[in-house]
Amino acid sequence: MSESPRSPALVIGEALIDIVDRGDGSGPLRHVGGSPLNVAFGLGRLGIPTVFATEYGDDADGAAITAHLADAGVAVVRTAGGARRTATARARIQADGSAVYDFDIDWTLRHPPTVGDASVVHVGSIGALRAPGAEGVLALVESLDEGVLVTFDPNVRPALMPPQAESRALVERYAARAAVVKLSDEDAEWLYPGEAGTAARRLLAAGARLVAVTHGAAGSELHTATHRVGVPVRATNAVDTIGAGDSYMSGLIAAIVERVGIDAALSGTLTVQQLAEIGRIASSSSSLTVARAGAMPPTAVELASALTAA
């Protein structure tokens, strides 16, 4: 299996503070979060040079975000100056470890970032689908050179996004330019009610080259125009699922960059063996994350150790 050199990544989207209530009387805990932030952080921890374009306040929560990203070596570009406050998401942990969210967030993207020499651009979630900032994100994505690998995760948050039909149309516009799309089975069911099983096929028809669909503890599936590969989940004791999908996404991006190469992903020529390998890496990254509290993805050393032990 060929290995390509590491390439810088640009991630665009929201940063926020997760206020987590475990319902055990211990009181809420605060963690840095936001789906694109988690992906950027995960890429940094895996050794991929990463720039994160986002917006947050000049407050204590904002300082926590700055320090958190710095710990992973992620450079930050502020797209709205000093916002009035840092966004929050209040998460209530259910008995099965899943999280239910209430958000307080604005997203404007007043100053779109410069792409520079980034070979990978990742967008998703609120940052890609919530107006007014989403308009700038989509325009930037659609203006990119064809040699840039775009990756996209809708990470659906119905209360913060346009109505279903409008969101579905936006997702398919992103898929027209994004070579790699990841979505959960819950995302698929919301976007294509009653027809979730067709989501991968529809997004491939829209233009995506690789669609990954995650099914929680049931594993994931990687789809291309010619192949479908099932990936089992790595057994673990789940503490909570915050950041699980984002860690899968960062693991998937890193695996593509370092194991199979950007050109193979752009062309859609990934083999069954390559799909199984990048899926195994993404799944292991996610499993290591759910085994500890908060969205704390693995380092490159931790992931390599887990893959060797598997």
CSV table of C-alpha atoms in Angstrom, one decimal:
chain,number,residue,atom,x,y,z
A,1,MET,CA,0.0,0.0,0.0
A,2,SER,CA,1.5,3.3,-1.1
A,3,GLU,CA,2.0,6.1,1.4
A,4,SER,CA,1.9,9.8,0.3
A,5,PRO,CA,3.5,12.7,2.2
A,6,ARG,CA,1.6,14.6,4.7
A,7,SER,CA,-0.3,17.6,3.4
A,8,PRO,CA,-1.6,20.6,5.3
A,9,ALA,CA,-5.3,20.6,6.0
A,10,LEU,CA,-7.8,23.6,6.3
A,11,VAL,CA,-10.9,23.0,8.5
A,12,ILE,CA,-13.7,25.5,8.5
A,13,GLY,CA,-16.6,25.7,10.9
A,14,GLU,CA,-17.9,26.3,14.4
A,15,ALA,CA,-16.0,26.2,17.7
A,16,LEU,CA,-18.0,26.0,21.0
A,17,ILE,CA,-18.0,24.8,24.5
A,18,ASP,CA,-19.8,21.6,25.4
A,19,ILE,CA,-21.5,21.9,28.8
A,20,VAL,CA,-22.0,18.2,29.7
A,21,ASP,CA,-24.5,17.1,32.3
A,22,ARG,CA,-24.1,13.4,33.1
A,23,GLY,CA,-27.2,13.3,35.3
A,24,ASP,CA,-25.3,11.8,38.2
A,25,GLY,CA,-25.4,14.8,40.5
A,26,SER,CA,-21.8,15.7,39.8
A,27,GLY,CA,-22.7,19.0,38.1
A,28,PRO,CA,-22.0,20.1,34.5
A,29,LEU,CA,-18.5,19.8,33.0
A,30,ARG,CA,-17.2,22.1,30.3
A,31,HIS,CA,-15.3,20.7,27.3
A,32,VAL,CA,-14.1,22.4,24.1
A,33,GLY,CA,-16.1,21.2,21.2
A,34,GLY,CA,-17.9,21.7,17.9
A,35,SER,CA,-17.8,19.1,15.1
A,36,PRO,CA,-15.3,20.9,12.8
A,37,LEU,CA,-13.1,21.9,15.8
A,38,ASN,CA,-13.0,18.3,16.9
A,39,VAL,CA,-12.0,17.2,13.4
A,40,ALA,CA,-9.2,19.9,13.3
A,41,PHE,CA,-8.0,18.9,16.8
A,42,GLY,CA,-8.1,15.2,15.8
A,43,LEU,CA,-6.0,15.9,12.7
A,44,GLY,CA,-3.5,17.8,14.7
A,45,ARG,CA,-3.2,15.0,17.3
A,46,LEU,CA,-2.6,12.6,14.4
A,47,GLY,CA,0.3,14.7,13.2
A,48,ILE,CA,-1.4,16.3,10.1
A,49,PRO,CA,-0.5,20.1,9.8
A,50,THR,CA,-3.8,21.8,10.3
A,51,VAL,CA,-5.3,25.3,10.1
A,52,PHE,CA,-8.7,25.9,11.7
A,53,ALA,CA,-10.9,28.8,10.5
A,54,THR,CA,-13.5,29.6,13.0
A,55,GLU,CA,-15.1,32.3,15.3
A,56,TYR,CA,-15.4,32.6,19.0
A,57,GLY,CA,-15.4,35.2,21.7
A,58,ASP,CA,-12.6,37.0,23.5
A,59,ASP,CA,-13.8,35.5,26.8
A,60,ALA,CA,-12.8,32.7,29.1
A,61,ASP,CA,-14.4,30.1,26.9
A,62,GLY,CA,-12.6,31.5,23.9
A,63,ALA,CA,-9.3,31.3,25.8
A,64,ALA,CA,-10.0,27.6,26.5
A,65,ILE,CA,-10.5,27.0,22.8
A,66,THR,CA,-7.3,28.7,21.9
A,67,ALA,CA,-5.3,26.7,24.4
A,68,HIS,CA,-7.0,23.4,23.4
A,69,LEU,CA,-6.1,23.8,19.8
A,70,ALA,CA,-2.6,24.9,20.6
A,71,ASP,CA,-2.1,21.6,22.5
A,72,ALA,CA,-2.6,19.8,19.2
A,73,GLY,CA,-0.5,22.2,17.2
A,74,VAL,CA,-3.5,23.5,15.3
A,75,ALA,CA,-3.2,27.1,13.9
A,76,VAL,CA,-6.3,29.3,14.2
A,77,VAL,CA,-7.7,31.8,11.8
A,78,ARG,CA,-10.5,34.0,13.3
A,79,THR,CA,-13.2,34.6,10.6
A,80,ALA,CA,-15.3,37.1,12.6
A,81,GLY,CA,-12.9,39.0,14.7
A,82,GLY,CA,-13.8,38.9,18.4
A,83,ALA,CA,-17.4,37.6,18.5
A,84,ARG,CA,-19.5,38.9,21.4
A,85,ARG,CA,-19.5,35.5,23.1
A,86,THR,CA,-18.3,32.0,22.6
A,87,ALA,CA,-21.0,29.5,21.4
A,88,THR,CA,-22.2,26.7,23.7
A,89,ALA,CA,-23.8,23.4,23.4
A,90,ARG,CA,-25.4,21.9,26.5
A,91,ALA,CA,-25.2,18.1,26.3
A,92,ARG,CA,-27.3,15.7,28.5
A,93,ILE,CA,-25.8,12.2,28.6
A,94,GLN,CA,-28.3,9.4,28.3
A,95,ALA,CA,-28.1,6.0,30.0
A,96,ASP,CA,-26.5,4.5,26.8
A,97,GLY,CA,-23.8,7.1,26.7
A,98,SER,CA,-25.4,9.1,23.8
A,99,ALA,CA,-25.8,12.9,24.1
A,100,VAL,CA,-28.7,15.2,23.5
A,101,TYR,CA,-27.8,18.8,22.7
A,102,ASP,CA,-29.2,22.3,23.2
A,103,PHE,CA,-27.2,25.0,21.3
A,104,ASP,CA,-26.6,28.7,21.7
A,105,ILE,CA,-24.7,29.7,18.5
A,106,ASP,CA,-24.3,32.3,15.7
A,107,TRP,CA,-22.3,31.7,12.6
A,108,THR,CA,-21.3,34.5,10.2
A,109,LEU,CA,-18.0,33.9,8.5
A,110,ARG,CA,-17.5,37.6,7.9
A,111,HIS,CA,-13.9,37.0,6.7
A,112,PRO,CA,-13.5,33.8,4.7
A,113,PRO,CA,-10.1,32.2,5.1
A,114,THR,CA,-7.4,32.0,2.5
A,115,VAL,CA,-6.9,28.4,1.4
A,116,GLY,CA,-3.2,28.8,0.7
A,117,ASP,CA,-1.4,25.6,0.1
A,118,ALA,CA,-3.9,23.3,1.7
A,119,SER,CA,-4.3,20.0,0.0
A,120,VAL,CA,-7.4,19.1,2.1
A,121,VAL,CA,-10.3,21.3,3.0
A,122,HIS,CA,-12.8,19.9,5.5
A,123,VAL,CA,-16.2,21.5,6.2
A,124,GLY,CA,-19.3,20.4,8.0
A,125,SER,CA,-22.1,20.7,10.5
A,126,ILE,CA,-23.4,24.0,11.6
A,127,GLY,CA,-20.6,25.9,9.9
A,128,ALA,CA,-21.6,24.4,6.5
A,129,LEU,CA,-25.4,24.5,6.8
A,130,ARG,CA,-26.4,27.4,9.1
A,131,ALA,CA,-26.9,30.8,7.5
A,132,PRO,CA,-25.5,33.3,7.0
A,133,GLY,CA,-22.0,31.8,7.3
A,134,ALA,CA,-22.9,28.7,5.4
A,135,GLU,CA,-23.3,30.7,2.2
A,136,GLY,CA,-19.6,31.8,2.4
A,137,VAL,CA,-18.5,28.3,3.2
A,138,LEU,CA,-20.3,26.8,0.2
A,139,ALA,CA,-19.0,29.5,-2.1
A,140,LEU,CA,-15.4,28.9,-1.0
A,141,VAL,CA,-15.8,25.1,-1.5
A,142,GLU,CA,-17.3,25.5,-5.0
A,143,SER,CA,-14.4,27.9,-5.9
A,144,LEU,CA,-11.6,25.4,-5.0
A,145,ASP,CA,-9.2,24.0,-7.5
A,146,GLU,CA,-10.1,20.4,-8.6
A,147,GLY,CA,-6.8,19.1,-7.1
A,148,VAL,CA,-7.9,20.0,-3.5
A,149,LEU,CA,-9.5,17.2,-1.6
A,150,VAL,CA,-12.8,18.4,0.0
A,151,THR,CA,-14.3,16.4,2.8
A,152,PHE,CA,-17.7,17.0,4.3
A,153,ASP,CA,-19.7,15.8,7.3
A,154,PRO,CA,-23.3,17.2,7.6
A,155,ASN,CA,-23.5,16.2,11.2
A,156,VAL,CA,-27.1,17.2,11.2
A,157,ARG,CA,-28.5,19.4,13.9
A,158,PRO,CA,-32.1,20.0,12.8
A,159,ALA,CA,-32.9,22.8,15.2
A,160,LEU,CA,-30.0,24.9,13.8
A,161,MET,CA,-30.3,24.1,10.1
A,162,PRO,CA,-32.7,25.0,7.3
A,163,PRO,CA,-35.8,22.9,6.8
A,164,GLN,CA,-35.3,19.3,5.7
A,165,ALA,CA,-35.7,19.8,1.9
A,166,GLU,CA,-33.4,22.8,1.9
A,167,SER,CA,-30.8,21.1,4.0
A,168,ARG,CA,-30.9,18.1,1.7
A,169,ALA,CA,-30.3,20.3,-1.3
A,170,LEU,CA,-27.4,21.9,0.4
A,171,VAL,CA,-25.9,18.6,1.4
A,172,GLU,CA,-26.1,17.4,-2.2
A,173,ARG,CA,-24.4,20.6,-3.4
A,174,TYR,CA,-21.5,20.0,-1.0
A,175,ALA,CA,-21.4,16.4,-2.2
A,176,ALA,CA,-21.1,17.6,-5.8
A,177,ARG,CA,-17.6,19.0,-4.9
A,178,ALA,CA,-16.6,16.9,-1.8
A,179,ALA,CA,-14.8,13.7,-2.8
A,180,VAL,CA,-15.4,12.3,0.7
A,181,VAL,CA,-18.7,12.6,2.6
A,182,LYS,CA,-19.3,11.0,6.0
A,183,LEU,CA,-22.7,10.8,7.7
A,184,SER,CA,-24.3,8.9,10.5
A,185,ASP,CA,-27.3,6.6,10.1
A,186,GLU,CA,-29.3,9.3,12.0
A,187,ASP,CA,-28.1,12.0,9.5
A,188,ALA,CA,-29.2,9.7,6.6
A,189,GLU,CA,-32.6,9.1,8.1
A,190,TRP,CA,-33.3,12.8,8.7
A,191,LEU,CA,-32.1,13.8,5.2
A,192,TYR,CA,-33.9,10.9,3.4
A,193,PRO,CA,-36.8,9.9,5.7
A,194,GLY,CA,-37.9,6.4,5.1
A,195,GLU,CA,-35.1,6.0,2.5
A,196,ALA,CA,-31.9,6.2,4.6
A,197,GLY,CA,-30.5,3.2,2.9
A,198,THR,CA,-30.3,5.2,-0.4
A,199,ALA,CA,-28.3,8.0,1.1
A,200,ALA,CA,-24.9,6.8,0.0
A,201,ARG,CA,-26.1,6.1,-3.5
A,202,ARG,CA,-27.7,9.5,-3.8
A,203,LEU,CA,-24.6,11.3,-2.5
A,204,LEU,CA,-22.4,9.4,-4.9
A,205,ALA,CA,-24.8,10.3,-7.7
A,206,ALA,CA,-24.4,13.9,-6.7
A,207,GLY,CA,-20.7,13.7,-7.2
A,208,ALA,CA,-19.0,12.3,-4.1
A,209,ARG,CA,-16.3,9.6,-4.7
A,210,LEU,CA,-16.4,8.0,-1.3
A,211,VAL,CA,-19.3,8.0,1.2
A,212,ALA,CA,-18.9,6.6,4.7
A,213,VAL,CA,-22.0,5.8,6.7
A,214,THR,CA,-21.5,5.2,10.4
A,215,HIS,CA,-23.9,3.0,12.5
A,216,GLY,CA,-22.6,3.5,16.0
A,217,ALA,CA,-21.8,0.2,17.7
A,218,ALA,CA,-22.9,-1.7,14.5
A,219,GLY,CA,-19.8,-0.4,12.7
A,220,SER,CA,-19.7,1.6,9.4
A,221,GLU,CA,-19.9,1.1,5.6
A,222,LEU,CA,-17.7,2.7,3.0
A,223,HIS,CA,-19.3,3.2,-0.4
A,224,THR,CA,-17.8,4.1,-3.8
A,225,ALA,CA,-19.3,3.8,-7.3
A,226,THR,CA,-18.0,0.2,-7.5
A,227,HIS,CA,-17.5,-1.1,-4.0
A,228,ARG,CA,-19.2,-1.4,-0.6
A,229,VAL,CA,-17.1,-2.4,2.4
A,230,GLY,CA,-18.4,-3.1,5.9
A,231,VAL,CA,-16.1,-2.1,8.8
A,232,PRO,CA,-16.8,-3.6,12.2
A,233,VAL,CA,-16.4,-1.4,15.3
A,234,ARG,CA,-13.5,-1.9,17.6
A,235,ALA,CA,-14.7,-3.3,21.0
A,236,THR,CA,-14.5,-0.7,23.8
A,237,ASN,CA,-16.2,0.4,27.0
A,238,ALA,CA,-18.0,3.6,26.0
A,239,VAL,CA,-17.8,6.5,28.4
A,240,ASP,CA,-19.7,8.9,26.1
A,241,THR,CA,-20.1,9.3,22.4
A,242,ILE,CA,-19.2,13.0,22.2
A,243,GLY,CA,-16.8,13.5,19.3
A,244,ALA,CA,-17.1,9.9,18.1
A,245,GLY,CA,-18.1,10.8,14.6
A,246,ASP,CA,-15.6,13.6,14.4
A,247,SER,CA,-12.8,11.3,15.5
A,248,TYR,CA,-13.9,8.8,12.8
A,249,MET,CA,-13.8,11.7,10.3
A,250,SER,CA,-10.3,12.9,11.3
A,251,GLY,CA,-9.1,9.3,11.3
A,252,LEU,CA,-10.5,8.8,7.8
A,253,ILE,CA,-8.9,12.0,6.5
A,254,ALA,CA,-5.5,11.1,8.0
A,255,ALA,CA,-5.7,7.6,6.6
A,256,ILE,CA,-6.5,8.9,3.1
A,257,VAL,CA,-3.6,11.4,3.2
A,258,GLU,CA,-1.0,9.0,4.7
A,259,ARG,CA,-2.0,5.6,3.4
A,260,VAL,CA,-3.7,5.7,0.0
A,261,GLY,CA,-3.1,9.2,-1.3
A,262,ILE,CA,-5.2,12.2,-2.2
A,263,ASP,CA,-5.2,11.4,-5.9
A,264,ALA,CA,-6.8,8.0,-5.3
A,265,ALA,CA,-9.6,9.6,-3.2
A,266,LEU,CA,-10.2,12.3,-5.8
A,267,SER,CA,-10.4,9.8,-8.7
A,268,GLY,CA,-12.6,7.4,-6.9
A,269,THR,CA,-10.3,4.5,-7.6
A,270,LEU,CA,-9.9,3.1,-4.1
A,271,THR,CA,-9.7,-0.7,-4.0
A,272,VAL,CA,-11.6,-2.9,-1.6
A,273,GLN,CA,-8.4,-3.4,0.4
A,274,GLN,CA,-7.7,0.3,0.6
A,275,LEU,CA,-11.3,1.0,1.7
A,276,ALA,CA,-11.0,-1.7,4.4
A,277,GLU,CA,-7.7,-0.2,5.7
A,278,ILE,CA,-8.9,3.4,5.9
A,279,GLY,CA,-12.1,2.3,7.4
A,280,ARG,CA,-10.3,0.3,10.1
A,281,ILE,CA,-8.2,3.3,10.9
A,282,ALA,CA,-11.2,5.6,11.2
A,283,SER,CA,-13.1,3.1,13.3
A,284,SER,CA,-10.2,2.6,15.7
A,285,SER,CA,-9.8,6.4,16.0
A,286,SER,CA,-13.5,6.7,17.0
A,287,SER,CA,-13.4,3.8,19.4
A,288,LEU,CA,-10.5,5.2,21.3
A,289,THR,CA,-12.4,8.5,21.6
A,290,VAL,CA,-15.6,7.1,23.1
A,291,ALA,CA,-13.5,5.2,25.7
A,292,ARG,CA,-12.8,8.5,27.5
A,293,ALA,CA,-14.9,11.6,28.5
A,294,GLY,CA,-15.2,14.5,26.1
A,295,ALA,CA,-14.1,14.7,22.6
A,296,MET,CA,-10.5,13.6,23.1
A,297,PRO,CA,-9.3,11.8,20.0
A,298,PRO,CA,-6.2,9.6,19.9
A,299,THR,CA,-2.6,10.7,19.2
A,300,ALA,CA,-0.8,9.2,16.3
A,301,VAL,CA,1.1,7.0,18.8
A,302,GLU,CA,-2.1,5.8,20.5
A,303,LEU,CA,-3.8,5.0,17.2
A,304,ALA,CA,-0.7,3.1,15.9
A,305,SER,CA,-0.6,1.1,19.1
A,306,ALA,CA,-4.3,0.2,18.9
A,307,LEU,CA,-4.0,-0.8,15.2
A,308,THR,CA,-1.0,-3.0,16.0
A,309,ALA,CA,-2.8,-4.7,18.9
A,310,ALA,CA,-6.0,-5.3,16.9
